[in-house]
Amino acid sequence: MKWKKILIIGIFLLLFSIGLGDYLLTLNYNEIVLKPYQSTTISQAEVLANGPIRAQSIAGTLVEGTNTYSVISGPAVLINNNTKPISLVVIPNNLLLEIDYLLILISFGMILLSALLLFYNKVTKKR
């Protein structure tokens, strides 16, 4: 019976944290359009681009992915070397978002724990 309570709490916590994360993202994200050969400076944020851009770190740590860039510490310059404009979505690093990610992980852990308890109850009742 405990697994049902854990499952219900885990599902409600997951729904709450997804809603909270969506609200925090709508408050914090910025959309920037870089014209051809224009640059911008970003510090401590996640950046999503709709095309390839050139990124260079000034004094911090920059992690490049496929059209995603993580500016971990210090400023970084993002340069549009294309002949067409590119839009960037900038999500600043925020402590509340980190807490929200932790809540999502905890809720998944609770759902997994309830599934394990259900499995344990089913196995022990067969004996």
Coordinates of N, CA and C in Angstrom, one line a residue:
M1 N 0.8 -1.2 0.0 CA 0.0 0.0 0.0 C 0.9 1.3 0.0
K2 N 2.1 1.2 0.5 CA 2.9 2.4 0.6 C 3.4 2.8 -0.8
W3 N 3.5 1.8 -1.7 CA 3.9 2.1 -3.1 C 2.9 3.1 -3.8
K4 N 1.6 2.9 -3.5 CA 0.6 3.8 -4.1 C 0.8 5.2 -3.7
K5 N 1.1 5.4 -2.4 CA 1.3 6.8 -1.9 C 2.5 7.4 -2.5
I6 N 3.6 6.6 -2.6 CA 4.8 7.1 -3.1 C 4.6 7.4 -4.6
L7 N 3.9 6.6 -5.3 CA 3.6 6.8 -6.7 C 2.8 8.1 -6.9
I8 N 1.8 8.3 -6.1 CA 0.9 9.5 -6.3 C 1.7 10.8 -6.0
I9 N 2.5 10.7 -4.9 CA 3.4 11.9 -4.5 C 4.4 12.1 -5.6
G10 N 5.0 11.1 -6.2 CA 6.0 11.2 -7.3 C 5.4 11.8 -8.5
I11 N 4.2 11.4 -8.9 CA 3.5 12.0 -10.1 C 3.1 13.4 -9.9
F12 N 2.6 13.7 -8.7 CA 2.2 15.1 -8.4 C 3.5 16.0 -8.4
L13 N 4.6 15.5 -7.8 CA 5.8 16.3 -7.8 C 6.4 16.5 -9.2
L14 N 6.3 15.5 -10.0 CA 6.7 15.6 -11.4 C 5.9 16.6 -12.2
L15 N 4.6 16.6 -12.0 CA 3.7 17.6 -12.7 C 4.0 19.0 -12.2
F16 N 4.2 19.1 -10.9 CA 4.5 20.4 -10.3 C 5.8 21.0 -10.8
S17 N 6.8 20.1 -10.8 CA 8.1 20.6 -11.2 C 8.2 20.9 -12.7
I18 N 7.4 20.2 -13.6 CA 7.4 20.5 -15.0 C 6.7 21.8 -15.2
G19 N 5.6 22.1 -14.5 CA 4.9 23.4 -14.6 C 5.8 24.5 -14.1
L20 N 6.5 24.3 -13.0 CA 7.4 25.3 -12.4 C 8.5 25.6 -13.4
G21 N 9.1 24.6 -14.0 CA 10.2 24.8 -14.9 C 9.7 25.5 -16.2
D22 N 8.5 25.2 -16.6 CA 8.0 25.9 -17.8 C 7.8 27.4 -17.5
Y23 N 7.2 27.7 -16.3 CA 7.0 29.1 -15.8 C 8.4 29.8 -15.7
L24 N 9.4 29.1 -15.1 CA 10.7 29.8 -14.9 C 11.3 30.0 -16.3
L25 N 11.2 29.1 -17.2 CA 11.8 29.3 -18.5 C 11.1 30.5 -19.3
T26 N 9.8 30.6 -19.2 CA 9.1 31.7 -19.8 C 9.5 33.1 -19.2
L27 N 9.9 33.1 -17.9 CA 10.3 34.3 -17.3 C 11.7 34.7 -17.7
N28 N 12.6 33.7 -17.9 CA 14.0 34.0 -18.0 C 14.6 34.0 -19.4
Y29 N 14.0 33.4 -20.4 CA 14.7 33.2 -21.7 C 14.6 34.5 -22.5
N30 N 15.6 34.8 -23.3 CA 15.6 35.9 -24.2 C 15.8 35.4 -25.6
E31 N 15.2 36.0 -26.6 CA 15.4 35.7 -28.0 C 16.2 36.8 -28.6
I32 N 17.3 36.5 -29.3 CA 18.2 37.5 -29.9 C 18.3 37.1 -31.4
V33 N 18.2 38.1 -32.3 CA 18.4 37.9 -33.7 C 19.7 38.5 -34.0
L34 N 20.7 37.7 -34.5 CA 22.0 38.2 -35.0 C 21.9 38.4 -36.5
K35 N 22.1 39.7 -36.9 CA 22.2 40.0 -38.3 C 23.5 39.4 -38.9
P36 N 23.6 39.3 -40.2 CA 24.9 38.8 -40.8 C 26.1 39.6 -40.3
Y37 N 27.1 38.8 -39.9 CA 28.4 39.4 -39.4 C 28.3 40.2 -38.1
Q38 N 27.2 40.0 -37.4 CA 27.1 40.7 -36.1 C 27.5 39.7 -35.0
S39 N 27.9 40.3 -33.8 CA 28.2 39.5 -32.7 C 27.5 39.9 -31.4
T40 N 27.5 39.1 -30.4 CA 26.9 39.4 -29.1 C 27.8 38.7 -28.1
T41 N 27.8 39.3 -26.9 CA 28.5 38.7 -25.7 C 27.5 38.1 -24.8
I42 N 27.7 36.9 -24.4 CA 26.9 36.2 -23.4 C 27.7 35.7 -22.2
S43 N 27.1 35.8 -21.0 CA 27.8 35.3 -19.9 C 26.9 34.4 -19.1
Q44 N 27.4 33.2 -18.8 CA 26.7 32.2 -18.0 C 25.2 31.9 -18.4
A45 N 25.1 31.2 -19.5 CA 23.8 30.9 -20.1 C 23.9 29.7 -21.0
E46 N 22.7 29.1 -21.3 CA 22.6 28.1 -22.3 C 22.1 28.8 -23.5
V47 N 22.7 28.5 -24.7 CA 22.3 29.2 -25.9 C 21.9 28.2 -27.0
L48 N 20.7 28.4 -27.6 CA 20.3 27.5 -28.7 C 20.2 28.4 -29.9
A49 N 20.9 27.9 -31.0 CA 20.9 28.7 -32.2 C 20.2 27.9 -33.3
N50 N 19.6 28.6 -34.3 CA 18.9 27.9 -35.4 C 19.8 27.7 -36.6
G51 N 21.1 27.8 -36.4 CA 22.1 27.6 -37.4 C 23.5 27.6 -36.8
P52 N 24.5 27.3 -37.6 CA 25.9 27.3 -37.1 C 26.4 28.8 -36.8
I53 N 27.0 29.0 -35.7 CA 27.6 30.3 -35.4 C 29.0 30.0 -34.9
R54 N 29.8 31.1 -34.9 CA 31.2 30.9 -34.4 C 31.1 31.4 -32.9
A55 N 31.7 30.6 -32.0 CA 31.7 31.0 -30.6 C 33.2 31.0 -30.1
Q56 N 33.5 31.9 -29.3 CA 34.8 31.9 -28.7 C 34.7 32.4 -27.3
S57 N 35.5 31.8 -26.4 CA 35.5 32.2 -25.0 C 36.5 33.3 -24.8
I58 N 36.1 34.2 -24.0 CA 37.0 35.3 -23.6 C 37.8 34.9 -22.4
A59 N 37.2 34.6 -21.3 CA 37.9 34.3 -20.1 C 37.2 33.2 -19.3
G60 N 36.3 32.5 -19.9 CA 35.6 31.5 -19.2 C 35.6 30.1 -19.9
T61 N 34.6 29.3 -19.5 CA 34.5 28.0 -20.1 C 33.3 28.0 -21.0
L62 N 33.5 27.5 -22.2 CA 32.5 27.4 -23.3 C 32.5 26.0 -23.8
V63 N 31.3 25.4 -23.8 CA 31.1 24.0 -24.3 C 30.2 24.1 -25.5
E64 N 30.7 23.6 -26.6 CA 30.0 23.7 -27.9 C 29.4 22.4 -28.2
G65 N 28.1 22.4 -28.7 CA 27.4 21.2 -29.2 C 27.0 21.5 -30.6
T66 N 26.0 20.7 -31.1 CA 25.4 21.0 -32.4 C 24.4 22.1 -32.2
N67 N 24.7 23.3 -32.6 CA 23.8 24.5 -32.5 C 23.4 24.8 -31.0
T68 N 24.1 24.2 -30.0 CA 23.8 24.5 -28.6 C 25.2 24.9 -28.0
Y69 N 25.1 25.9 -27.2 CA 26.4 26.4 -26.6 C 26.1 26.6 -25.1
S70 N 27.0 26.2 -24.2 CA 26.9 26.4 -22.8 C 28.0 27.3 -22.4
V71 N 27.7 28.5 -21.9 CA 28.7 29.4 -21.4 C 28.6 29.2 -19.9
I72 N 29.6 28.4 -19.4 CA 29.6 28.0 -18.0 C 30.1 29.1 -17.1
S73 N 31.2 29.7 -17.4 CA 31.8 30.8 -16.6 C 32.4 31.9 -17.5
G74 N 32.3 33.1 -17.1 CA 32.9 34.2 -17.9 C 32.1 34.4 -19.2
P75 N 32.5 35.5 -19.8 CA 31.8 35.9 -21.0 C 32.3 35.1 -22.3
A76 N 31.4 35.0 -23.2 CA 31.8 34.4 -24.5 C 31.2 35.2 -25.6
V77 N 31.8 35.3 -26.8 CA 31.3 36.0 -27.9 C 30.8 35.1 -28.9
L78 N 29.6 35.3 -29.4 CA 28.9 34.5 -30.4 C 28.8 35.4 -31.7
I79 N 29.4 34.9 -32.8 CA 29.5 35.6 -34.0 C 28.7 34.9 -35.1
N80 N 27.9 35.7 -35.8 CA 27.2 35.1 -37.0 C 28.0 35.4 -38.2
N81 N 28.6 34.4 -38.8 CA 29.4 34.5 -40.0 C 28.7 34.2 -41.2
N82 N 27.4 34.0 -41.1 CA 26.5 33.6 -42.2 C 26.0 34.9 -42.9
T83 N 25.4 34.7 -44.1 CA 24.9 35.8 -44.9 C 23.4 36.0 -44.6
K84 N 22.8 35.2 -43.7 CA 21.4 35.4 -43.3 C 21.4 35.5 -41.8
P85 N 20.3 36.2 -41.3 CA 20.2 36.3 -39.8 C 19.9 35.0 -39.1
I86 N 20.4 34.9 -37.9 CA 20.3 33.7 -37.1 C 19.6 34.1 -35.7
S87 N 18.6 33.4 -35.3 CA 18.0 33.7 -34.0 C 18.6 32.8 -32.9
L88 N 18.9 33.4 -31.8 CA 19.4 32.7 -30.6 C 18.4 32.7 -29.5
V89 N 18.3 31.6 -28.8 CA 17.5 31.6 -27.6 C 18.5 31.5 -26.4
V90 N 18.5 32.5 -25.5 CA 19.4 32.5 -24.4 C 18.7 32.2 -23.1
I91 N 19.1 31.2 -22.4 CA 18.5 30.8 -21.1 C 19.6 31.0 -20.1
P92 N 19.5 32.1 -19.2 CA 20.5 32.3 -18.2 C 20.5 31.2 -17.2
N93 N 21.7 30.9 -16.7 CA 21.8 29.9 -15.6 C 21.1 30.5 -14.3
N94 N 20.2 29.8 -13.7 CA 19.4 30.2 -12.6 C 19.4 29.2 -11.6
L95 N 19.5 29.6 -10.3 CA 19.5 28.6 -9.2 C 18.1 27.9 -9.1
L96 N 17.0 28.7 -9.4 CA 15.7 28.1 -9.3 C 15.5 27.0 -10.4
L97 N 16.1 27.2 -11.6 CA 16.0 26.1 -12.6 C 16.8 24.9 -12.1
E98 N 18.0 25.1 -11.5 CA 18.7 23.9 -11.0 C 17.9 23.2 -9.9
I99 N 17.2 23.9 -9.1 CA 16.4 23.3 -8.0 C 15.3 22.5 -8.7
D100 N 14.7 23.1 -9.8 CA 13.6 22.4 -10.5 C 14.1 21.1 -11.2
Y101 N 15.3 21.1 -11.7 CA 15.9 19.9 -12.3 C 16.0 18.8 -11.2
L102 N 16.4 19.3 -10.0 CA 16.6 18.3 -8.9 C 15.2 17.8 -8.5
L103 N 14.2 18.6 -8.5 CA 12.8 18.1 -8.2 C 12.4 17.1 -9.2
I104 N 12.7 17.3 -10.5 CA 12.3 16.3 -11.5 C 13.0 15.0 -11.3
L105 N 14.3 15.1 -10.9 CA 15.1 13.8 -10.7 C 14.5 13.1 -9.4
I106 N 14.1 13.8 -8.4 CA 13.6 13.2 -7.2 C 12.2 12.6 -7.5
S107 N 11.4 13.2 -8.3 CA 10.1 12.6 -8.7 C 10.3 11.4 -9.5
F108 N 11.3 11.3 -10.4 CA 11.5 10.1 -11.2 C 12.0 9.0 -10.3
G109 N 12.8 9.4 -9.3 CA 13.3 8.4 -8.3 C 12.1 7.8 -7.5
M110 N 11.2 8.7 -7.1 CA 10.0 8.2 -6.3 C 9.2 7.3 -7.2
I111 N 9.0 7.6 -8.5 CA 8.2 6.7 -9.3 C 8.9 5.4 -9.5
L112 N 10.2 5.4 -9.7 CA 11.0 4.2 -9.8 C 10.9 3.3 -8.5
L113 N 11.0 4.0 -7.4 CA 10.9 3.3 -6.1 C 9.5 2.7 -5.9
S114 N 8.5 3.4 -6.3 CA 7.1 2.8 -6.2 C 7.0 1.6 -7.1
A115 N 7.6 1.6 -8.3 CA 7.5 0.5 -9.2 C 8.3 -0.7 -8.6
L116 N 9.4 -0.4 -8.0 CA 10.2 -1.5 -7.3 C 9.4 -2.1 -6.1
L117 N 8.8 -1.3 -5.4 CA 8.0 -1.8 -4.2 C 6.8 -2.6 -4.7
L118 N 6.2 -2.2 -5.8 CA 5.1 -3.0 -6.4 C 5.6 -4.3 -6.8
F119 N 6.7 -4.3 -7.5 CA 7.3 -5.6 -8.0 C 7.6 -6.5 -6.8
Y120 N 8.2 -5.9 -5.7 CA 8.5 -6.7 -4.5 C 7.3 -7.3 -3.9
N121 N 6.2 -6.5 -3.8 CA 5.0 -7.0 -3.2 C 4.4 -8.1 -4.1
K122 N 4.4 -8.0 -5.4 CA 3.9 -9.1 -6.2 C 4.7 -10.3 -6.1
V123 N 6.0 -10.2 -6.0 CA 6.9 -11.4 -5.9 C 6.7 -12.1 -4.5
T124 N 6.6 -11.3 -3.5 CA 6.5 -11.9 -2.1 C 5.1 -12.5 -1.9
K125 N 4.0 -12.0 -2.6 CA 2.7 -12.6 -2.4 C 2.6 -13.9 -3.1
K126 N 3.4 -14.2 -4.1 CA 3.3 -15.5 -4.8 C 3.9 -16.6 -4.1
R127 N 4.7 -16.3 -3.1 CA 5.4 -17.4 -2.3 C 4.5 -17.9 -1.2

